[in-house]
CSV table of C-alpha atoms in Angstrom, one decimal:
chain,number,residue,atom,x,y,z
K,1,MET,CA,156.7,53.7,322.6
K,2,ASN,CA,155.7,55.9,319.7
K,3,PHE,CA,157.7,58.7,321.4
K,4,TYR,CA,160.8,56.7,321.3
K,5,LYS,CA,160.3,55.7,317.6
K,6,ARG,CA,159.6,59.2,316.6
K,7,THR,CA,162.8,60.3,318.4
K,8,THR,CA,164.8,57.6,316.8
K,9,VAL,CA,163.7,58.5,313.3
K,10,ALA,CA,164.3,62.1,314.0
K,11,LEU,CA,167.8,61.5,315.2
K,12,LEU,CA,168.6,59.2,312.2
K,13,GLY,CA,167.3,61.9,309.8
K,14,ALA,CA,169.5,64.5,311.6
K,15,LEU,CA,172.4,62.3,311.3
K,16,ALA,CA,171.9,61.7,307.7
K,17,ILE,CA,171.7,65.4,307.1
K,18,THR,CA,174.8,66.1,309.2
K,19,THR,CA,176.7,63.4,307.4
K,20,SER,CA,175.7,64.8,303.9
K,21,CYS,CA,176.7,68.3,305.1
K,22,GLN,CA,180.1,67.0,306.2
K,23,LYS,CA,180.8,65.2,303.0
K,24,ASP,CA,180.0,68.5,301.1
K,25,LEU,CA,182.3,70.2,303.4
K,26,LEU,CA,185.2,67.9,302.5
K,27,ASP,CA,184.5,67.8,298.8
K,28,LYS,CA,186.3,71.2,297.9
K,29,VAL,CA,188.4,72.0,294.9
K,30,ASN,CA,191.7,73.4,295.8
K,31,PRO,CA,191.8,76.9,294.1
K,32,ASN,CA,195.6,76.8,294.2
K,33,GLN,CA,196.0,73.4,292.5
K,34,PRO,CA,197.2,74.0,288.9
K,35,THR,CA,194.9,72.4,286.2
K,36,VAL,CA,195.0,72.4,282.4
K,37,GLU,CA,192.2,75.0,282.5
K,38,ASN,CA,194.0,77.5,284.8
K,39,PHE,CA,197.7,76.9,284.2
K,40,TRP,CA,198.6,78.1,280.7
K,41,LYS,CA,198.3,81.8,281.1
K,42,THR,CA,201.7,83.5,281.0
K,43,ALA,CA,205.1,83.2,279.4
K,44,THR,CA,206.4,81.8,282.8
K,45,ASP,CA,203.8,79.0,282.5
K,46,ALA,CA,205.0,78.2,278.9
K,47,GLN,CA,208.6,78.0,280.1
K,48,ALA,CA,207.6,75.8,283.0
K,49,GLY,CA,205.8,73.5,280.5
K,50,VAL,CA,209.0,73.3,278.4
K,51,THR,CA,211.1,72.4,281.5
K,52,ALA,CA,208.6,69.6,282.3
K,53,ALA,CA,209.0,68.3,278.7
K,54,TYR,CA,212.8,68.2,279.0
K,55,SER,CA,212.6,66.7,282.5
K,56,ALA,CA,211.2,63.5,281.0
K,57,LEU,CA,214.6,62.9,279.4
K,58,GLN,CA,215.9,62.0,282.9
K,59,PHE,CA,213.4,59.4,283.7
K,60,PRO,CA,214.4,55.8,284.3
K,61,GLY,CA,212.8,54.7,281.0
K,62,THR,CA,214.4,57.4,278.9
K,63,TYR,CA,218.0,58.2,279.3
K,64,ALA,CA,218.6,57.7,283.0
K,65,ARG,CA,218.7,53.9,282.9
K,66,TRP,CA,216.7,51.4,280.9
K,67,ILE,CA,217.0,52.7,277.3
K,68,HIS,CA,220.8,51.8,277.4
K,69,PHE,CA,219.9,48.1,277.8
K,70,ALA,CA,217.6,48.4,274.8
K,71,THR,CA,220.3,50.1,272.7
K,72,ASP,CA,223.9,49.4,273.6
K,73,ILE,CA,223.4,46.0,275.2
K,74,ARG,CA,220.9,44.8,272.4
K,75,SER,CA,223.4,45.8,269.8
K,76,ASP,CA,226.4,43.8,268.6
K,77,GLU,CA,228.6,46.0,271.0
K,78,GLY,CA,227.2,44.8,274.3
K,79,TYR,CA,225.7,41.8,276.2
K,80,SER,CA,224.4,41.1,279.7
K,81,LEU,CA,225.0,38.5,282.2
K,82,SER,CA,222.8,40.1,284.7
K,83,PRO,CA,221.7,37.9,287.7
K,84,TRP,CA,218.2,39.3,287.0
K,85,THR,CA,217.6,36.7,284.4
K,86,ASP,CA,214.6,38.5,282.8
K,87,LEU,CA,216.6,41.6,282.2
K,88,ALA,CA,219.5,39.7,280.6
K,89,ASN,CA,217.0,37.8,278.5
K,90,SER,CA,215.2,41.0,277.3
K,91,THR,CA,218.6,42.2,275.9
K,92,ARG,CA,218.5,39.0,273.7
K,93,PHE,CA,215.0,39.7,272.6
K,94,VAL,CA,213.6,37.0,274.8
K,95,GLN,CA,210.8,38.3,276.9
K,96,LEU,CA,208.4,36.1,278.8
K,97,ASP,CA,206.7,38.8,280.9
K,98,TYR,CA,204.8,41.4,278.9
K,99,ASP,CA,204.9,43.7,282.0
K,100,LEU,CA,208.7,43.5,282.5
K,101,GLU,CA,209.8,46.7,284.2
K,102,PRO,CA,212.8,47.6,282.0
K,103,ILE,CA,210.7,47.4,278.9
K,104,ARG,CA,207.4,48.8,280.2
K,105,VAL,CA,209.0,51.8,281.7
K,106,ILE,CA,210.6,52.7,278.5
K,107,TRP,CA,207.1,52.8,276.9
K,108,GLU,CA,205.6,54.7,279.9
K,109,ASP,CA,208.3,57.3,280.3
K,110,HIS,CA,208.4,58.2,276.7
K,111,TYR,CA,204.6,58.6,276.5
K,112,ARG,CA,204.8,60.8,279.6
K,113,GLY,CA,207.2,63.0,277.6
K,114,VAL,CA,204.9,62.9,274.6
K,115,TYR,CA,202.0,64.1,276.8
K,116,ARG,CA,203.9,67.0,278.0
K,117,CYS,CA,204.8,68.1,274.5
K,118,ASN,CA,201.3,67.8,273.4
K,119,GLN,CA,200.3,70.0,276.3
K,120,ILE,CA,202.7,72.7,275.0
K,121,LEU,CA,201.7,72.5,271.5
K,122,ALA,CA,198.0,72.7,272.4
K,123,ASN,CA,198.2,75.5,274.9
K,124,VAL,CA,201.1,77.8,274.3
K,125,PRO,CA,199.8,79.2,271.1
K,126,GLY,CA,197.0,80.8,273.1
K,127,ILE,CA,199.3,82.7,275.5
K,128,GLN,CA,200.0,86.3,275.0
K,129,MET,CA,203.8,86.4,275.1
K,130,ASP,CA,206.9,87.5,273.2
K,131,ALA,CA,206.6,86.0,269.7
K,132,THR,CA,210.2,84.8,269.5
K,133,LEU,CA,210.0,83.0,272.9
K,134,GLN,CA,206.7,81.4,271.9
K,135,LYS,CA,208.0,80.2,268.6
K,136,THR,CA,211.1,78.7,270.3
K,137,ALA,CA,208.9,76.9,273.0
K,138,LEU,CA,206.8,75.3,270.3
K,139,ALA,CA,209.9,74.2,268.4
K,140,GLU,CA,211.4,72.7,271.4
K,141,ALA,CA,208.2,70.7,272.0
K,142,HIS,CA,208.3,69.5,268.4
K,143,PHE,CA,211.9,68.6,268.8
K,144,LEU,CA,211.3,66.6,272.1
K,145,ARG,CA,208.1,64.9,270.7
K,146,GLY,CA,210.1,63.9,267.6
K,147,LEU,CA,212.8,62.4,269.7
K,148,TYR,CA,210.4,60.5,272.0
K,149,TYR,CA,208.4,59.1,269.1
K,150,PHE,CA,211.7,58.2,267.3
K,151,ASN,CA,212.7,56.0,270.3
K,152,LEU,CA,209.2,54.5,270.6
K,153,VAL,CA,208.9,53.6,267.0
K,154,THR,CA,212.4,52.3,266.9
K,155,HIS,CA,211.9,50.0,269.9
K,156,PHE,CA,208.2,49.1,269.7
K,157,GLY,CA,207.2,49.5,266.0
K,158,ASN,CA,203.5,50.1,265.7
K,159,VAL,CA,202.9,52.5,268.4
K,160,PRO,CA,199.8,54.7,269.0
K,161,LEU,CA,200.3,58.2,267.7
K,162,ILE,CA,198.9,60.5,270.4
K,163,LEU,CA,199.1,64.1,269.1
K,164,ASP,CA,196.5,65.8,271.2
K,165,PRO,CA,196.5,65.9,275.1
K,166,SER,CA,192.8,65.1,275.2
K,167,THR,CA,193.2,61.7,273.5
K,168,VAL,CA,192.5,58.9,275.9
K,169,ARG,CA,195.7,56.6,275.7
K,170,SER,CA,193.8,53.4,276.0
K,171,THR,CA,191.7,54.1,272.9
K,172,ALA,CA,194.3,55.5,270.6
K,173,PRO,CA,194.8,53.1,267.6
K,174,GLN,CA,198.1,51.8,266.6
K,175,ALA,CA,199.9,53.5,263.7
K,176,THR,CA,202.1,51.7,261.2
K,177,ILE,CA,206.0,52.2,261.5
K,178,ALA,CA,205.8,54.3,258.4
K,179,GLN,CA,203.2,56.6,259.9
K,180,GLY,CA,205.2,56.8,263.1
K,181,MET,CA,208.3,57.8,261.3
K,182,ALA,CA,206.5,60.3,259.2
K,183,GLN,CA,205.4,62.0,262.3
K,184,VAL,CA,208.9,62.0,263.6
K,185,VAL,CA,210.1,63.6,260.5
K,186,SER,CA,207.3,66.3,260.6
K,187,ASP,CA,208.1,67.2,264.1
K,188,LEU,CA,211.8,67.6,263.5
K,189,GLN,CA,211.4,69.5,260.3
K,190,ALA,CA,209.0,71.9,262.3
K,191,ALA,CA,211.7,72.1,265.0
K,192,ILE,CA,214.5,72.9,262.5
K,193,THR,CA,212.5,75.7,261.1
K,194,ASP,CA,212.1,77.7,264.4
K,195,LEU,CA,214.8,76.5,266.7
K,196,PRO,CA,217.6,79.0,267.2
K,197,VAL,CA,221.2,78.3,266.1
K,198,SER,CA,222.3,78.8,269.8
K,199,ASN,CA,220.3,78.1,272.9
K,200,THR,CA,220.6,77.8,276.6
K,201,VAL,CA,222.6,74.8,277.8
K,202,GLY,CA,220.6,71.6,277.7
K,203,HIS,CA,218.1,73.0,275.2
K,204,ALA,CA,217.8,72.0,271.7
K,205,THR,CA,219.2,74.0,268.8
K,206,LYS,CA,218.7,73.9,265.0
K,207,GLY,CA,221.8,71.7,264.9
K,208,SER,CA,220.2,69.2,267.4
K,209,ALA,CA,217.0,68.8,265.3
K,210,GLN,CA,219.1,68.4,262.1
K,211,ALA,CA,221.3,65.7,263.6
K,212,ILE,CA,218.4,63.5,265.0
K,213,LEU,CA,216.5,64.0,261.6
K,214,GLY,CA,219.8,63.0,259.8
K,215,ARG,CA,219.9,59.8,262.0
K,216,VAL,CA,216.2,59.1,261.1
K,217,TYR,CA,217.1,59.5,257.3
K,218,MET,CA,220.0,57.1,257.7
K,219,GLN,CA,217.8,54.5,259.4
K,220,GLN,CA,215.4,54.9,256.4
K,221,ARG,CA,218.4,54.6,254.0
K,222,LYS,CA,217.9,58.1,252.7
K,223,TRP,CA,221.5,58.9,252.3
K,224,SER,CA,221.3,62.0,250.3
K,225,GLU,CA,218.9,63.7,252.7
K,226,ALA,CA,221.0,62.7,255.7
K,227,SER,CA,224.1,63.9,253.9
K,228,ALA,CA,222.6,67.3,253.3
K,229,LEU,CA,221.7,67.7,256.9
K,230,PHE,CA,225.1,66.7,258.2
K,231,THR,CA,226.8,69.0,255.7
K,232,SER,CA,224.7,71.9,257.0
K,233,ILE,CA,225.7,71.1,260.6
K,234,ILE,CA,229.4,71.0,259.6
K,235,ASN,CA,229.2,74.2,257.6
K,236,SER,CA,227.2,76.1,260.3
K,237,GLY,CA,230.6,76.8,262.2
K,238,LYS,CA,228.9,75.9,265.5
K,239,TYR,CA,230.4,72.6,266.1
K,240,ALA,CA,233.9,71.0,266.0
K,241,LEU,CA,235.7,67.9,267.1
K,242,VAL,CA,237.6,68.5,270.4
K,243,SER,CA,241.3,67.8,270.3
K,244,ASN,CA,241.1,65.3,273.3
K,245,TYR,CA,238.6,62.5,272.8
K,246,LEU,CA,238.5,62.2,276.6
K,247,ASP,CA,236.9,65.7,276.9
K,248,ASN,CA,233.6,64.2,275.7
K,249,PHE,CA,233.3,62.1,278.8
K,250,THR,CA,234.4,64.4,281.7
K,251,ILE,CA,232.2,66.7,283.9
K,252,ALA,CA,234.6,69.7,283.2
K,253,ASN,CA,234.1,69.5,279.5
K,254,GLU,CA,230.4,68.8,279.1
K,255,ASN,CA,228.4,70.6,276.4
K,256,ASN,CA,231.6,71.2,274.4
K,257,SER,CA,231.9,71.9,270.7
K,258,GLU,CA,231.2,68.3,269.7
K,259,SER,CA,227.9,68.3,271.6
K,260,LEU,CA,224.9,68.5,269.3
K,261,PHE,CA,222.5,67.8,272.2
K,262,GLU,CA,223.1,66.5,275.8
K,263,VAL,CA,220.7,65.4,278.4
K,264,GLN,CA,221.6,67.2,281.5
K,265,PHE,CA,222.3,65.0,284.7
K,266,SER,CA,223.6,65.9,288.1
K,267,SER,CA,226.5,64.2,289.9
K,268,VAL,CA,225.6,65.8,293.2
K,269,ASN,CA,222.8,63.3,294.1
K,270,GLN,CA,223.0,60.0,292.4
K,271,GLY,CA,220.3,57.4,292.5
K,272,GLY,CA,216.9,56.6,291.0
K,273,GLY,CA,215.6,59.6,289.1
K,274,GLN,CA,211.8,60.0,289.8
K,275,ASP,CA,209.3,62.8,288.7
K,276,VAL,CA,208.9,64.2,292.3
K,277,ALA,CA,210.2,67.2,294.1
K,278,GLY,CA,213.6,66.6,295.6
K,279,ALA,CA,214.3,63.5,293.6
K,280,SER,CA,217.6,62.5,292.2
K,281,GLU,CA,218.7,63.8,288.7
K,282,GLY,CA,221.6,61.3,288.7
K,283,PHE,CA,222.8,59.3,285.5
K,284,GLU,CA,222.5,55.6,286.4
K,285,ARG,CA,224.3,53.9,283.5
K,286,PRO,CA,227.6,53.9,285.3
K,287,GLN,CA,226.1,52.0,288.3
K,288,PHE,CA,224.5,49.3,286.0
K,289,PHE,CA,227.5,49.1,283.6
K,290,GLY,CA,230.4,49.6,285.8
K,291,PRO,CA,233.1,46.8,286.6
K,292,PRO,CA,232.8,44.8,289.8
K,293,GLY,CA,233.4,46.7,293.0
K,294,ILE,CA,232.2,49.9,291.3
K,295,GLY,CA,229.0,48.8,289.4
K,296,TRP,CA,226.7,45.9,289.0
K,297,THR,CA,228.0,44.8,285.6
K,298,ASP,CA,224.5,44.2,284.3
K,299,GLY,CA,225.7,45.5,280.9
K,300,ARG,CA,229.1,44.6,279.4
K,301,ALA,CA,231.2,45.6,276.4
K,302,ARG,CA,232.1,42.9,273.9
K,303,PRO,CA,235.9,42.1,273.5
K,304,TRP,CA,235.8,42.6,269.7
K,305,LEU,CA,235.6,46.4,270.4
K,306,LEU,CA,239.3,46.2,271.3
K,307,ASP,CA,240.1,44.6,267.9
K,308,GLU,CA,238.3,47.5,266.1
K,309,MET,CA,240.6,50.0,267.8
K,310,SER,CA,244.0,48.2,267.5
K,311,ASP,CA,245.4,50.5,264.8
K,312,LYS,CA,248.4,52.7,265.6
K,313,THR,CA,248.5,56.5,265.4
K,314,VAL,CA,251.1,58.2,263.2
K,315,THR,CA,253.4,58.3,266.2
K,316,GLY,CA,253.1,54.6,266.7
K,317,ASP,CA,250.9,54.9,269.8
K,318,GLY,CA,247.8,52.9,270.2
K,319,ASP,CA,244.4,54.3,269.4
K,320,PRO,CA,243.7,56.7,272.4
K,321,ARG,CA,240.0,56.0,272.1
K,322,ARG,CA,240.3,52.4,273.1
K,323,ASP,CA,241.2,52.8,276.8
K,324,ILE,CA,238.7,55.6,277.1
K,325,THR,CA,235.9,53.5,275.7
K,326,VAL,CA,236.6,49.9,277.2
K,327,PHE,CA,238.1,48.7,280.5
K,328,HIS,CA,240.4,45.8,279.6
K,329,TYR,CA,243.4,43.9,281.0
K,330,PRO,CA,246.0,45.2,282.1
K,331,MET,CA,244.2,48.6,282.9
K,332,LEU,CA,243.5,49.5,286.4
K,333,LEU,CA,239.7,49.3,287.5
K,334,PHE,CA,239.5,52.6,289.3
K,335,GLY,CA,242.9,52.2,290.9
K,336,GLN,CA,243.0,48.4,291.5
K,337,THR,CA,244.2,45.5,289.1
K,338,TYR,CA,242.0,43.0,287.7
K,339,GLN,CA,243.6,40.5,290.1
K,340,THR,CA,242.9,42.5,293.1
K,341,ARG,CA,239.3,42.8,292.2
K,342,GLY,CA,239.1,39.1,291.3
K,343,VAL,CA,238.0,39.8,287.7
K,344,PRO,CA,238.9,37.4,284.9
K,345,LEU,CA,241.6,38.9,282.7
K,346,THR,CA,239.5,38.3,279.6
K,347,ASP,CA,236.5,40.5,280.8
K,348,THR,CA,235.9,43.8,279.3
K,349,PHE,CA,233.7,46.6,280.6
K,350,TRP,CA,232.2,50.0,279.4
K,351,HIS,CA,234.5,52.9,280.5
K,352,LYS,CA,232.1,55.5,279.2
């Protein structure tokens, strides 16, 4: 009997040792997995970080989808009759669910962009690389962080100001609106100082930062400061109005002379833009705002916009911007009449 007891104990001990060894065997760190500690080494790493910071502009909570409901549809220019009642109510500032996706994702995706900018600003200064490229990378991070925080403060007010990648988000205190906007101004001023006058398509320029900062100043009613920035943009000779207003909304004329800064989307693969390899880089506003039969009409244009563009040109023609901006009767809805699509003749929809 004692023999069996000793044998059982020995076997259990061996099993415990074997299990422990097997666990250690599986607890391995992947040496090829990028981490903060081993990533920021070269100029290529710095550029990859900048690309990641720009990619956050394509997220559903930034410019791919939901922010258009928080801006255009919450403004006097738009409204929502979405069958998703919570979404429609949120555009009227009625929100019963604190975790409502269209609002929560705006918050989350902007802070994801902020985090990526903070990584650049904390780590790129330590990389041995071309000084001009380094300065531009840091300026682009300041521009993007300023833009992300401008949207956050505008839509949420007293948001946490996280300026260091090591800050734990859940413990960051709220800042006042004044403090938040002061940080936006600081970031954009830093960007203006070091951004180039011209840059790769899709990247910010000095004019981009001046334009956003001018908008911030206008929101703060600092008219003279805003005017000085806009005058500088005009006098730079880098920008001009296009002769055809429609050129601002066609694929063939993207990033034209009127463009101060454009978020780059792809028309090749439409759909939900997610931050994973192979995901869509499509722009989703047309799907959510398009007229029946084309889109879901979750966001609509108010009819009074037509009245604002009812003046005649010097040749007696109607304002050419009207039909480019708003679908209205008797225009065709992508080749079909209002009646064919069964749409009330008084309905108006976004055309851009």
